[in-house]
Amino acid sequence: MGSMEGILITVRTSKQGAAMEKGKFSEEYRREIASLTLNPDDFARLQLGEEKRALLKSSAGEVEVICRAAEGPQGIFFLPLGAVANELLDEETHGTGVPDFKGIPVRIAAIAQDKEENYDDHS
């Protein structure tokens, strides 16, 4: 399993907008806002398992994300704005009242997959 540092850019996605119509508590919306998009080479470098789960950390917090590869620059990660991204934002607003949503230094590491034990009770 791999890890790497990069820069986080928060974005709005069309899937996020469509899922929001079903509600911010819908499974579709919650899954979309926890989906991190990264360069295919970065994706391969992380050696993500079948579940494609990773831990994304900034100086302000950490979240679990589901990764997907798409064309884009190496070392730049994209995460939809929302509750998941908010956990990574610093409280500093530089006097504007608005935190930085772009250019956030982060570290990403693949999460070990737990193999679910299958116990059949044949008694």
Coordinates of N, CA and C in Angstrom, one line a residue:
M1 N 0.8 -1.2 0.0 CA 0.0 0.0 0.0 C 0.9 1.2 0.0
G2 N 0.5 2.2 -0.8 CA 1.3 3.4 -0.9 C 0.7 4.6 -0.2
S3 N 1.5 5.7 -0.2 CA 1.0 7.0 0.3 C 1.8 8.0 -0.4
M4 N 1.2 9.2 -0.4 CA 1.9 10.3 -1.1 C 1.3 11.7 -0.7
E5 N 2.1 12.7 -0.9 CA 1.6 14.1 -0.6 C 1.1 14.7 -1.9
G6 N 0.2 15.7 -1.8 CA -0.3 16.4 -2.9 C -1.1 17.6 -2.5
I7 N -1.8 18.2 -3.4 CA -2.5 19.4 -3.2 C -4.0 19.1 -3.5
L8 N -4.9 19.5 -2.5 CA -6.3 19.3 -2.7 C -7.0 20.5 -3.2
I9 N -7.8 20.3 -4.2 CA -8.7 21.3 -4.8 C -10.1 20.8 -4.6
T10 N -11.0 21.7 -3.9 CA -12.4 21.3 -3.7 C -13.1 21.8 -4.9
V11 N -14.1 21.1 -5.4 CA -14.9 21.4 -6.6 C -16.3 21.1 -6.4
R12 N -17.1 21.5 -7.4 CA -18.5 21.0 -7.5 C -18.5 20.1 -8.7
T13 N -19.3 19.0 -8.6 CA -19.4 18.1 -9.7 C -20.8 18.0 -10.2
S14 N -21.0 17.6 -11.4 CA -22.4 17.4 -12.0 C -23.1 16.3 -11.2
K15 N -22.4 15.2 -10.9 CA -23.0 14.1 -10.1 C -23.4 14.6 -8.8
Q16 N -22.6 15.5 -8.2 CA -23.0 16.0 -6.9 C -24.3 16.8 -7.0
G17 N -24.4 17.6 -8.0 CA -25.6 18.4 -8.2 C -26.8 17.6 -8.4
A18 N -26.7 16.5 -9.2 CA -27.8 15.6 -9.5 C -28.2 14.9 -8.2
A19 N -27.2 14.4 -7.5 CA -27.5 13.7 -6.2 C -28.1 14.6 -5.2
M20 N -27.8 15.9 -5.2 CA -28.3 16.8 -4.2 C -29.9 16.9 -4.3
E21 N -30.4 16.6 -5.6 CA -31.8 16.7 -5.8 C -32.5 15.6 -5.0
K22 N -31.8 14.5 -4.7 CA -32.3 13.4 -3.9 C -32.2 13.7 -2.4
G23 N -31.4 14.7 -2.0 CA -31.2 15.1 -0.7 C -29.7 14.9 -0.2
K24 N -29.3 15.8 0.7 CA -27.9 15.7 1.1 C -27.6 14.5 2.0
F25 N -28.7 13.8 2.4 CA -28.5 12.6 3.3 C -28.7 11.3 2.4
S26 N -28.9 11.5 1.1 CA -29.1 10.3 0.3 C -27.7 9.6 0.1
E27 N -27.8 8.3 -0.1 CA -26.5 7.5 -0.2 C -25.8 8.0 -1.4
E28 N -26.5 8.3 -2.5 CA -25.8 8.8 -3.7 C -25.0 10.1 -3.5
Y29 N -25.6 11.0 -2.8 CA -24.9 12.3 -2.5 C -23.7 12.1 -1.5
R30 N -23.9 11.3 -0.5 CA -22.9 11.1 0.5 C -21.7 10.3 -0.2
R31 N -22.0 9.4 -1.1 CA -20.9 8.7 -1.8 C -20.1 9.7 -2.7
E32 N -20.9 10.6 -3.4 CA -20.2 11.5 -4.3 C -19.3 12.5 -3.6
I33 N -19.7 13.0 -2.4 CA -18.9 14.0 -1.7 C -17.7 13.4 -1.0
A34 N -17.7 12.0 -1.0 CA -16.5 11.3 -0.4 C -15.7 10.7 -1.5
S35 N -15.9 11.1 -2.7 CA -15.1 10.5 -3.9 C -14.0 11.4 -4.3
L36 N -12.8 11.0 -4.1 CA -11.6 11.8 -4.5 C -11.1 11.4 -5.9
T37 N -10.9 12.3 -6.7 CA -10.5 12.1 -8.1 C -9.0 12.4 -8.2
L38 N -8.2 11.5 -8.8 CA -6.8 11.8 -8.9 C -6.2 11.2 -10.2
N39 N -5.1 11.6 -10.6 CA -4.4 11.2 -11.8 C -4.2 9.7 -11.8
P40 N -4.3 9.0 -13.0 CA -4.2 7.5 -13.0 C -2.8 7.0 -12.5
D41 N -1.8 7.8 -12.7 CA -0.5 7.3 -12.2 C -0.4 7.4 -10.7
D42 N -1.0 8.5 -10.1 CA -1.1 8.6 -8.7 C -1.9 7.5 -8.1
F43 N -3.0 7.2 -8.8 CA -3.9 6.1 -8.4 C -3.2 4.8 -8.3
A44 N -2.4 4.5 -9.3 CA -1.7 3.2 -9.4 C -0.6 3.2 -8.3
R45 N 0.1 4.4 -8.1 CA 1.1 4.5 -7.1 C 0.6 4.2 -5.6
L46 N -0.6 4.5 -5.4 CA -1.2 4.3 -4.0 C -1.5 2.8 -3.8
Q47 N -1.5 2.0 -4.8 CA -1.8 0.5 -4.7 C -3.1 0.3 -3.9
L48 N -4.1 1.0 -4.4 CA -5.4 0.8 -3.7 C -6.0 -0.6 -3.9
G49 N -6.6 -1.1 -3.0 CA -7.3 -2.4 -3.1 C -8.6 -2.3 -3.9
E50 N -9.3 -3.3 -3.9 CA -10.5 -3.4 -4.7 C -11.5 -2.3 -4.2
E51 N -11.6 -2.0 -2.9 CA -12.5 -1.0 -2.4 C -12.1 0.4 -2.7
K52 N -10.8 0.6 -3.1 CA -10.3 1.9 -3.5 C -10.4 3.0 -2.4
R53 N -10.3 2.5 -1.1 CA -10.4 3.4 0.0 C -9.1 4.0 0.5
A54 N -9.1 5.3 0.9 CA -7.9 5.9 1.3 C -8.2 6.9 2.4
L55 N -7.1 7.2 3.2 CA -7.3 8.2 4.3 C -6.6 9.4 3.8
L56 N -7.3 10.5 3.8 CA -6.8 11.8 3.3 C -6.7 12.7 4.5
K57 N -5.4 13.3 4.7 CA -5.1 14.1 5.9 C -4.6 15.5 5.5
S58 N -5.1 16.5 6.2 CA -4.6 17.8 6.1 C -4.1 18.2 7.5
S59 N -3.7 19.5 7.6 CA -3.3 19.9 9.0 C -4.5 20.1 9.8
A60 N -5.7 20.2 9.2 CA -6.9 20.5 10.0 C -7.7 19.2 10.4
G61 N -7.5 18.1 9.7 CA -8.3 16.9 10.0 C -8.0 15.8 9.0
E62 N -8.7 14.7 9.1 CA -8.6 13.6 8.2 C -9.9 13.0 7.9
V63 N -10.1 12.4 6.7 CA -11.3 11.8 6.3 C -11.0 10.5 5.5
E64 N -12.0 9.6 5.4 CA -11.8 8.5 4.6 C -12.5 8.8 3.2
V65 N -11.9 8.5 2.1 CA -12.4 8.7 0.8 C -12.4 7.5 0.0
I66 N -13.2 7.5 -1.1 CA -13.2 6.5 -2.1 C -12.5 7.1 -3.3
C67 N -11.5 6.5 -3.8 CA -10.7 7.1 -4.9 C -11.1 6.6 -6.3
R68 N -11.0 7.5 -7.3 CA -11.2 7.1 -8.6 C -10.2 7.9 -9.5
A69 N -9.8 7.2 -10.6 CA -8.8 7.8 -11.5 C -9.5 8.6 -12.6
A70 N -8.9 9.7 -13.0 CA -9.3 10.5 -14.1 C -8.2 11.3 -14.6
E71 N -8.2 11.7 -15.9 CA -7.1 12.5 -16.4 C -7.0 13.8 -15.6
G72 N -5.8 14.2 -15.4 CA -5.5 15.4 -14.6 C -4.0 15.4 -14.2
P73 N -3.6 16.5 -13.7 CA -2.2 16.6 -13.3 C -1.8 15.7 -12.1
Q74 N -0.6 15.2 -12.1 CA -0.1 14.4 -11.0 C 0.0 15.3 -9.7
G75 N -0.3 14.7 -8.6 CA -0.1 15.4 -7.3 C -1.3 16.4 -7.0
I76 N -2.3 16.5 -7.8 CA -3.4 17.3 -7.6 C -4.6 16.4 -7.4
F77 N -5.3 16.6 -6.3 CA -6.5 15.8 -6.0 C -7.7 16.6 -5.9
F78 N -8.9 16.1 -6.4 CA -10.1 16.8 -6.5 C -11.2 16.2 -5.6
L79 N -11.8 16.9 -4.7 CA -12.8 16.4 -3.8 C -14.0 17.4 -3.8
P80 N -15.2 16.9 -4.0 CA -16.4 17.8 -4.1 C -16.6 18.5 -2.7
L81 N -17.0 19.7 -2.8 CA -17.3 20.5 -1.6 C -18.4 19.8 -0.8
G82 N -18.4 19.9 0.5 CA -19.4 19.3 1.3 C -18.8 18.9 2.6
A83 N -19.6 18.1 3.4 CA -19.2 17.8 4.7 C -17.9 17.1 4.8
V84 N -17.6 16.2 3.9 CA -16.3 15.5 3.9 C -15.1 16.5 3.7
A85 N -15.2 17.3 2.7 CA -14.1 18.3 2.4 C -14.0 19.3 3.6
N86 N -15.1 19.6 4.2 CA -15.1 20.6 5.3 C -14.2 20.2 6.4
E87 N -14.1 18.9 6.6 CA -13.2 18.3 7.7 C -11.7 18.6 7.5
L88 N -11.4 18.9 6.3 CA -10.0 19.1 5.9 C -9.6 20.6 5.8
L89 N -10.6 21.5 6.0 CA -10.3 22.9 5.9 C -9.8 23.5 7.2
D90 N -8.9 24.4 7.1 CA -8.3 25.1 8.2 C -9.3 26.2 8.6
E91 N -9.3 26.5 9.9 CA -10.2 27.6 10.4 C -9.7 29.0 10.0
E92 N -8.5 29.1 9.6 CA -7.9 30.4 9.2 C -8.6 30.9 7.9
T93 N -9.1 32.2 8.0 CA -9.8 32.8 6.9 C -9.1 34.0 6.3
H94 N -7.9 34.3 6.9 CA -7.2 35.5 6.4 C -8.0 36.8 6.4
G95 N -8.9 36.9 7.4 CA -9.7 38.1 7.5 C -10.9 38.2 6.6
T96 N -11.1 37.2 5.7 CA -12.2 37.2 4.8 C -13.5 36.6 5.3
G97 N -13.3 35.7 6.3 CA -14.5 34.9 6.8 C -14.7 33.7 6.0
V98 N -13.9 33.4 5.0 CA -14.0 32.2 4.2 C -12.7 31.5 4.2
P99 N -12.8 30.2 4.5 CA -11.5 29.4 4.5 C -11.0 29.1 3.1
D100 N -9.8 28.6 3.0 CA -9.2 28.3 1.7 C -9.8 26.9 1.3
F101 N -10.4 26.9 0.1 CA -11.0 25.7 -0.5 C -10.1 25.1 -1.6
K102 N -9.0 25.8 -1.9 CA -8.2 25.3 -3.0 C -6.7 25.4 -2.5
G103 N -5.9 24.5 -3.0 CA -4.5 24.5 -2.7 C -4.1 24.1 -1.3
I104 N -4.9 23.1 -0.8 CA -4.7 22.6 0.5 C -3.6 21.4 0.5
P105 N -2.5 21.6 1.2 CA -1.6 20.5 1.3 C -2.2 19.3 2.0
V106 N -2.1 18.1 1.4 CA -2.6 16.9 2.0 C -1.7 15.7 1.8
R107 N -2.0 14.7 2.6 CA -1.3 13.4 2.5 C -2.4 12.3 2.3
I108 N -2.2 11.4 1.4 CA -3.1 10.4 1.1 C -2.4 9.0 1.3
A109 N -3.1 8.1 1.9 CA -2.6 6.7 2.1 C -3.7 5.7 2.0
A110 N -3.4 4.7 1.3 CA -4.4 3.6 1.1 C -4.7 3.0 2.4
I111 N -6.0 2.6 2.5 CA -6.4 1.9 3.8 C -6.4 0.4 3.5
A112 N -5.9 -0.3 4.5 CA -5.8 -1.8 4.4 C -7.3 -2.3 4.4
Q113 N -7.5 -3.2 3.5 CA -8.8 -3.8 3.4 C -8.9 -4.9 4.4
D114 N -10.0 -4.9 5.1 CA -10.3 -6.0 6.0 C -11.0 -7.1 5.3
K115 N -10.5 -8.3 5.4 CA -11.1 -9.4 4.7 C -12.2 -10.0 5.7
E116 N -13.4 -10.0 5.2 CA -14.5 -10.4 6.1 C -14.4 -11.9 6.2
E117 N -14.4 -12.4 7.4 CA -14.4 -13.8 7.7 C -15.8 -14.3 7.4
N118 N -15.9 -15.5 6.8 CA -17.1 -16.1 6.5 C -17.3 -17.4 7.4
Y119 N -18.0 -17.3 8.4 CA -18.2 -18.4 9.3 C -19.6 -19.0 9.0
D120 N -19.6 -20.2 8.5 CA -20.8 -20.9 8.2 C -21.1 -21.8 9.5
D121 N -22.3 -21.7 10.0 CA -22.7 -22.5 11.2 C -23.5 -23.7 10.7
H122 N -22.8 -24.8 10.7 CA -23.5 -26.0 10.2 C -23.8 -27.0 11.3
S123 N -24.0 -26.5 12.5 CA -24.4 -27.3 13.6 C -25.8 -27.7 13.7

